[in-house]
Coordinates of N, CA, C and O in Angstrom, one line a residue:
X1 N -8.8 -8.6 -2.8 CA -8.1 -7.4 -3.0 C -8.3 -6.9 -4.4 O -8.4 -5.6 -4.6
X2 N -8.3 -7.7 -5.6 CA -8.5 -7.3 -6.8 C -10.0 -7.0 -7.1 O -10.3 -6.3 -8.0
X3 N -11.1 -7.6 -6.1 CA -12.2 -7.2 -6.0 C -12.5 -5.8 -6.1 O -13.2 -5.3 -6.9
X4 N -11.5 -5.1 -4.7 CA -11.6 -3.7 -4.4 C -11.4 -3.1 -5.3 O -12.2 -2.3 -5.8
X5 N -9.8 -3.2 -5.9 CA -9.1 -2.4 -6.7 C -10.0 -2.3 -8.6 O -9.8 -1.5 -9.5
X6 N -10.6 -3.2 -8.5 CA -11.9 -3.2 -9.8 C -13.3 -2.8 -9.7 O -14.1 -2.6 -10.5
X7 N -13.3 -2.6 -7.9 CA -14.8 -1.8 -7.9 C -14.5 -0.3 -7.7 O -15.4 0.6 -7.8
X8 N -13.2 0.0 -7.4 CA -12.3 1.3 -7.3 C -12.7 1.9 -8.2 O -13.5 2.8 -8.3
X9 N -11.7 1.3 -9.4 CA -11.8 1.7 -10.9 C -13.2 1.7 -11.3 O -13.6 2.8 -11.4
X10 N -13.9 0.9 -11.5 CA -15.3 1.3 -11.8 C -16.4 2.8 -11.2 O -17.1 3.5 -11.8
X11 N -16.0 2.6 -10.0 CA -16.6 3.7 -8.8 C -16.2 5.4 -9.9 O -16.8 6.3 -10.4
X12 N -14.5 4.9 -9.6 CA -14.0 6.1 -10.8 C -14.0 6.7 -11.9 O -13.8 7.9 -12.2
X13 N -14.5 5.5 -12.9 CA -15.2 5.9 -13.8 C -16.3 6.0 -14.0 O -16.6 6.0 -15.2
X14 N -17.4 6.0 -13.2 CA -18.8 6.5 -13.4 C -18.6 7.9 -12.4 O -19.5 8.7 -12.2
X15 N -17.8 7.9 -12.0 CA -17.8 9.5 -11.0 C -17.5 10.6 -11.9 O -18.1 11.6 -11.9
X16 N -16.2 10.2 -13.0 CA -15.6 11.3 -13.8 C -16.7 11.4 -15.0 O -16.8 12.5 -15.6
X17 N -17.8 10.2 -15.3 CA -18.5 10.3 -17.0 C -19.6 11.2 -15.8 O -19.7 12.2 -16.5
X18 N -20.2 11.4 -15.0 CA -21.1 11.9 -14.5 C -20.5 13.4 -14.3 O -21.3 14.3 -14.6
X19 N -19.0 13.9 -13.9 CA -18.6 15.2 -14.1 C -18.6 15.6 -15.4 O -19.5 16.4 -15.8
X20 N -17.8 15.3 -15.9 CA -17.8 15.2 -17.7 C -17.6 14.6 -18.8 O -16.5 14.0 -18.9
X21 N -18.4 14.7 -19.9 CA -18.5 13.6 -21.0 C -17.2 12.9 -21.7 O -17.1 11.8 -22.0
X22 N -16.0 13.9 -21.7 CA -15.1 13.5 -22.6 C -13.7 14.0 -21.1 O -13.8 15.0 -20.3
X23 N -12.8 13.3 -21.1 CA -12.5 12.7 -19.8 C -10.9 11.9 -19.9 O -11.2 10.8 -20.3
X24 N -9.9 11.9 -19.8 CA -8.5 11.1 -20.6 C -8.4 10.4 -19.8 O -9.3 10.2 -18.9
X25 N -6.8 9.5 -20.1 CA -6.4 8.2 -19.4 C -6.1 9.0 -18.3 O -6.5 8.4 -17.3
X26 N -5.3 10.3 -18.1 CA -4.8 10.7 -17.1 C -5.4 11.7 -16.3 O -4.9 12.3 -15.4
X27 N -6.8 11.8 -16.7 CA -7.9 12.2 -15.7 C -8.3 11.1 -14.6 O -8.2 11.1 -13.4
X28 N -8.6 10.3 -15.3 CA -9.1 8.8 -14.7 C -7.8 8.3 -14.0 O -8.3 7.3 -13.4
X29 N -6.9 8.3 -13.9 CA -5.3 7.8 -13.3 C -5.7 9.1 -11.8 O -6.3 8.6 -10.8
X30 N -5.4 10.3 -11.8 CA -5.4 11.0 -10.9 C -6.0 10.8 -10.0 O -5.6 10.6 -8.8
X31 N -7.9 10.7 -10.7 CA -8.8 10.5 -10.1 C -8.7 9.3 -9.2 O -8.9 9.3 -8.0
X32 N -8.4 8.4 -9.9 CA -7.9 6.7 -9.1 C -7.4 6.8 -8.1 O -7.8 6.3 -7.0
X33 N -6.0 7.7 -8.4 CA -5.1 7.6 -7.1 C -5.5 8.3 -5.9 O -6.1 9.4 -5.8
X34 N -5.0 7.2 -4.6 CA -5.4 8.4 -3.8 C -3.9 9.1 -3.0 O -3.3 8.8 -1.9
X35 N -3.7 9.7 -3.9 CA -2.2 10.5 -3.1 C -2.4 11.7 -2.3 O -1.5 12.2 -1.7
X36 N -4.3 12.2 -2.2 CA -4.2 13.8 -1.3 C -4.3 13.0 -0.2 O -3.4 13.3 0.6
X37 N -5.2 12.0 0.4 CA -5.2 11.4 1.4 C -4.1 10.8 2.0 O -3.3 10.1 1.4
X38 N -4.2 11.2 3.4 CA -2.6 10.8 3.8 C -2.9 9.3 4.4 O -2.1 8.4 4.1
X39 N -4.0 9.1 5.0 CA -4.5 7.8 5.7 C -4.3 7.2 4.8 O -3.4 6.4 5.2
X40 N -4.5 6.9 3.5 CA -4.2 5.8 2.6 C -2.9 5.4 2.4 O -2.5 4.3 2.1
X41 N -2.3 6.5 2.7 CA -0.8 5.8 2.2 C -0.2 5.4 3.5 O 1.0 5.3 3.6
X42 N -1.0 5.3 4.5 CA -0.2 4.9 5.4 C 0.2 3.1 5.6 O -0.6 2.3 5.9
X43 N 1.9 2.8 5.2 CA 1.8 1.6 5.1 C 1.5 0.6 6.3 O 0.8 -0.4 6.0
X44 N 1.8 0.5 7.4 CA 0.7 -0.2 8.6 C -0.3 -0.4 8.1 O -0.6 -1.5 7.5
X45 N -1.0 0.4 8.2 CA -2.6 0.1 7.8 C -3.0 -0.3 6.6 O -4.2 -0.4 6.2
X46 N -2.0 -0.7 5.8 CA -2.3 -1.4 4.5 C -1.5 -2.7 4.9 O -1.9 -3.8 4.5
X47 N -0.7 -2.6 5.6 CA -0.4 -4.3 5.6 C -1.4 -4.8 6.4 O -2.1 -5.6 5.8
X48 N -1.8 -4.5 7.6 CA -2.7 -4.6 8.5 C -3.7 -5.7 7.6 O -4.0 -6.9 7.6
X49 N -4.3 -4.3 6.7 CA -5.2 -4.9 6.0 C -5.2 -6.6 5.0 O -6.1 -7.4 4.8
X50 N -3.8 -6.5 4.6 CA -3.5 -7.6 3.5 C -3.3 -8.9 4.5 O -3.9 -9.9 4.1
X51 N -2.6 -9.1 5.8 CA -2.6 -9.8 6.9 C -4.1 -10.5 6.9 O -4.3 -11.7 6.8
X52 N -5.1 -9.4 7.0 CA -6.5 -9.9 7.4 C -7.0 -10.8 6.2 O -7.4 -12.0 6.2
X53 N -6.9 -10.0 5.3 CA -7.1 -11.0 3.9 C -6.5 -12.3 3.4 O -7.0 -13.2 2.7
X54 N -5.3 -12.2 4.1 CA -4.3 -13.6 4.1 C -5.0 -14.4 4.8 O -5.3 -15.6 4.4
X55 N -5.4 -13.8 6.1 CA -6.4 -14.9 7.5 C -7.6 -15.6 7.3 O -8.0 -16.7 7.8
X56 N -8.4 -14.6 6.1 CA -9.7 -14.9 6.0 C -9.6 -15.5 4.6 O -10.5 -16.3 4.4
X57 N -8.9 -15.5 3.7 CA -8.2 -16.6 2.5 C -7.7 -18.0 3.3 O -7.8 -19.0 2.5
X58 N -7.1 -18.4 4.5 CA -6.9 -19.6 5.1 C -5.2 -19.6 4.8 O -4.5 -20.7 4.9
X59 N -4.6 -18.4 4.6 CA -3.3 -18.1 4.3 C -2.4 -18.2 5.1 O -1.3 -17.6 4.8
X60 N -2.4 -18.9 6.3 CA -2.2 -18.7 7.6 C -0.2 -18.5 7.7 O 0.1 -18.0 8.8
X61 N 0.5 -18.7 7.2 CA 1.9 -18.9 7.0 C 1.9 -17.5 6.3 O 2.3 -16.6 7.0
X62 N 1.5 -17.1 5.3 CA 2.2 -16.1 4.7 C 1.3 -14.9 5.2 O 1.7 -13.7 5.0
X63 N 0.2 -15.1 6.1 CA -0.5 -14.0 7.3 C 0.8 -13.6 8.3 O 1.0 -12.4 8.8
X64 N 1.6 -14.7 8.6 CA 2.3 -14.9 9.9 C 3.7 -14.2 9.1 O 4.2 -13.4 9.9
X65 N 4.5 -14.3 8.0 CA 5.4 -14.0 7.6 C 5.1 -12.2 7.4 O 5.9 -11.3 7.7
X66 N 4.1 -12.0 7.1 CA 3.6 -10.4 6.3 C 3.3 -9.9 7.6 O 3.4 -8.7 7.7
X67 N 3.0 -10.7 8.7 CA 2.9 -9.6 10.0 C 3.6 -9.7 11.0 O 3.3 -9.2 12.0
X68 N 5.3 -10.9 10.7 CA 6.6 -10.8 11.1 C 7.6 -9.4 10.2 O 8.6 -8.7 10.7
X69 N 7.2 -9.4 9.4 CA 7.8 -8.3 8.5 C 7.5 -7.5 8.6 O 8.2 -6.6 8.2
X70 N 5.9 -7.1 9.3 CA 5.9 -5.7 9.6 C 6.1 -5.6 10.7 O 6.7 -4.5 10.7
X71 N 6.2 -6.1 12.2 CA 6.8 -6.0 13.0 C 8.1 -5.6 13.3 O 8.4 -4.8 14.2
X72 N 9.1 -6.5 12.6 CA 10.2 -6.2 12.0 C 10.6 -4.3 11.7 O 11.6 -3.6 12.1
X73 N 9.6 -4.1 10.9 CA 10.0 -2.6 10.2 C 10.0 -1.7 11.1 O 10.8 -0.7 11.1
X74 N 8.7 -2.0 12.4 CA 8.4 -1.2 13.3 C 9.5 -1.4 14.2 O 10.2 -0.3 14.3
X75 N 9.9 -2.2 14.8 CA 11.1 -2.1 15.6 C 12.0 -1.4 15.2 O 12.6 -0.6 15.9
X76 N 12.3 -1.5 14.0 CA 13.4 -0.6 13.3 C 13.8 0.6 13.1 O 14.9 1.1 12.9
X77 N 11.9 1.2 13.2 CA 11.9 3.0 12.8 C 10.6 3.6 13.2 O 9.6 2.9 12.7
X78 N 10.2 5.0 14.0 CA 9.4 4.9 14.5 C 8.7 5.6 13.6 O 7.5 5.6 13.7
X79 N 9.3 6.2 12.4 CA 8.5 7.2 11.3 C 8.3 6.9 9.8 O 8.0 7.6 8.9
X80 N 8.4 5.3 9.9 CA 8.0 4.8 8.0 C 6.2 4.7 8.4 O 5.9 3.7 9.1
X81 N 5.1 5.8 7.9 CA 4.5 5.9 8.2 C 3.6 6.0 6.9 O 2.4 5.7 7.0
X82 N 4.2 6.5 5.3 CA 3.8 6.2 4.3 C 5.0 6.0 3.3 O 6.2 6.1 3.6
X83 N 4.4 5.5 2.1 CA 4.6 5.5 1.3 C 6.5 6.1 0.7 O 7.5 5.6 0.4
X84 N 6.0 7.1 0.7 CA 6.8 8.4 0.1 C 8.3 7.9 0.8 O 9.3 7.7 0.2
X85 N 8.1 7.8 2.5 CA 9.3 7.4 3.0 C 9.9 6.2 2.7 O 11.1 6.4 2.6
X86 N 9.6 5.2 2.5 CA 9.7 3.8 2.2 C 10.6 3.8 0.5 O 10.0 3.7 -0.6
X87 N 12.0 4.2 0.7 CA 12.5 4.2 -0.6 C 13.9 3.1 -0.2 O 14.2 2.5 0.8
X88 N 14.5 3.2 -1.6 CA 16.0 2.0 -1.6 C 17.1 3.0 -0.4 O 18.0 2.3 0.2
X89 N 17.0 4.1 -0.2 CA 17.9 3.6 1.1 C 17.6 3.5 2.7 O 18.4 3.5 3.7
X90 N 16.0 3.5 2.5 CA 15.5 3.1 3.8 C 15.9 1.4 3.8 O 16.8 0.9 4.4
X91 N 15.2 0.9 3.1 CA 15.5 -0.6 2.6 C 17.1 -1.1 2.8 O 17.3 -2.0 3.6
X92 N 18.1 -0.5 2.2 CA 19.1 -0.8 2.1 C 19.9 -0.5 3.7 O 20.8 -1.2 4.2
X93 N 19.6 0.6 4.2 CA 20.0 0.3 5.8 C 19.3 -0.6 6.5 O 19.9 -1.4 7.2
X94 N 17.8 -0.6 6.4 CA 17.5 -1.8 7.0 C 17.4 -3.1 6.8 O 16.6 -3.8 7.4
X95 N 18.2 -3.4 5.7 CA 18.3 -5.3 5.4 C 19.9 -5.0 5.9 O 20.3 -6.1 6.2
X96 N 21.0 -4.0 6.1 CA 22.3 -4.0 5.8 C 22.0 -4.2 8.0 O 22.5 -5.2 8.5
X97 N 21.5 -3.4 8.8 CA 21.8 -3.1 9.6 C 20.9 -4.7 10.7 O 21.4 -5.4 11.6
X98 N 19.8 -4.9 10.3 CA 19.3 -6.4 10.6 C 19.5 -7.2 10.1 O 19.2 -8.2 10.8
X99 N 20.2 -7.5 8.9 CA 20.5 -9.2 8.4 C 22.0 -9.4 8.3 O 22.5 -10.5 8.0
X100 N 22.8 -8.2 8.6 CA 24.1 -7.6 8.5 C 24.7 -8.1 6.8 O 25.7 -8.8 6.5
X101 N 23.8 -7.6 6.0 CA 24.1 -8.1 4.5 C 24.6 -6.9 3.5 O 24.0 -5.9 3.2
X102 N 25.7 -7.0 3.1 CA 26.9 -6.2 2.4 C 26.1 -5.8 1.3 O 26.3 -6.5 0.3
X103 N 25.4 -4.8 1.1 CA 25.1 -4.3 -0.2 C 26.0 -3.4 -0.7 O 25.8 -2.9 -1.8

């Protein structure tokens, strides 16, 4: 995973010195992120992904906990679908309304 997220950053900064010479931290931050793309922030498909990496690391227990927890979320709600929605009081109804825990 930190493989990716360092060949990211690299990809990023030889994309921006090739647009232009002189370039800031928050050119290169923008550039990095991917917030126009909506597929990326979709969280399924990022746990999805970290599950597989757990499997293919020999992680097999914390593969099985990370894809009880997303199962979990999906039962819960048919529209946490990125990022953006996934805030403290999505969280806070659903640890209050499945674990019945008094926040």
């Amino acid at each position: 995973m930190l493989l990716k997220i360092k060949d990211r950053a690299l990809k990023t900064y030889y994309d921006l010195e090739l647009e232009k010479e002189d370039f800031s931290l928050e050119d290169f931050d923008n550039h990095l992120r991917v917030d126009t793309n909506p597929a990326s922030q979709d969280v399924f498909r990022f746990w999805k992904e970290i599950i597989q990496e757990m499997r293919n690391a020999g992680r097999m227990g914390n593969a099985k906990l990370y894809h009880d927890a997303s199962n979990s979320i999906k039962r819960f709600t048919s529209f946490l679908y990125n990022y953006v929605v996934l805030e403290i009081i999505f969280l806070v109804n659903f640890f209050t309304k499945n674990y019945l825990i008094s926040i």
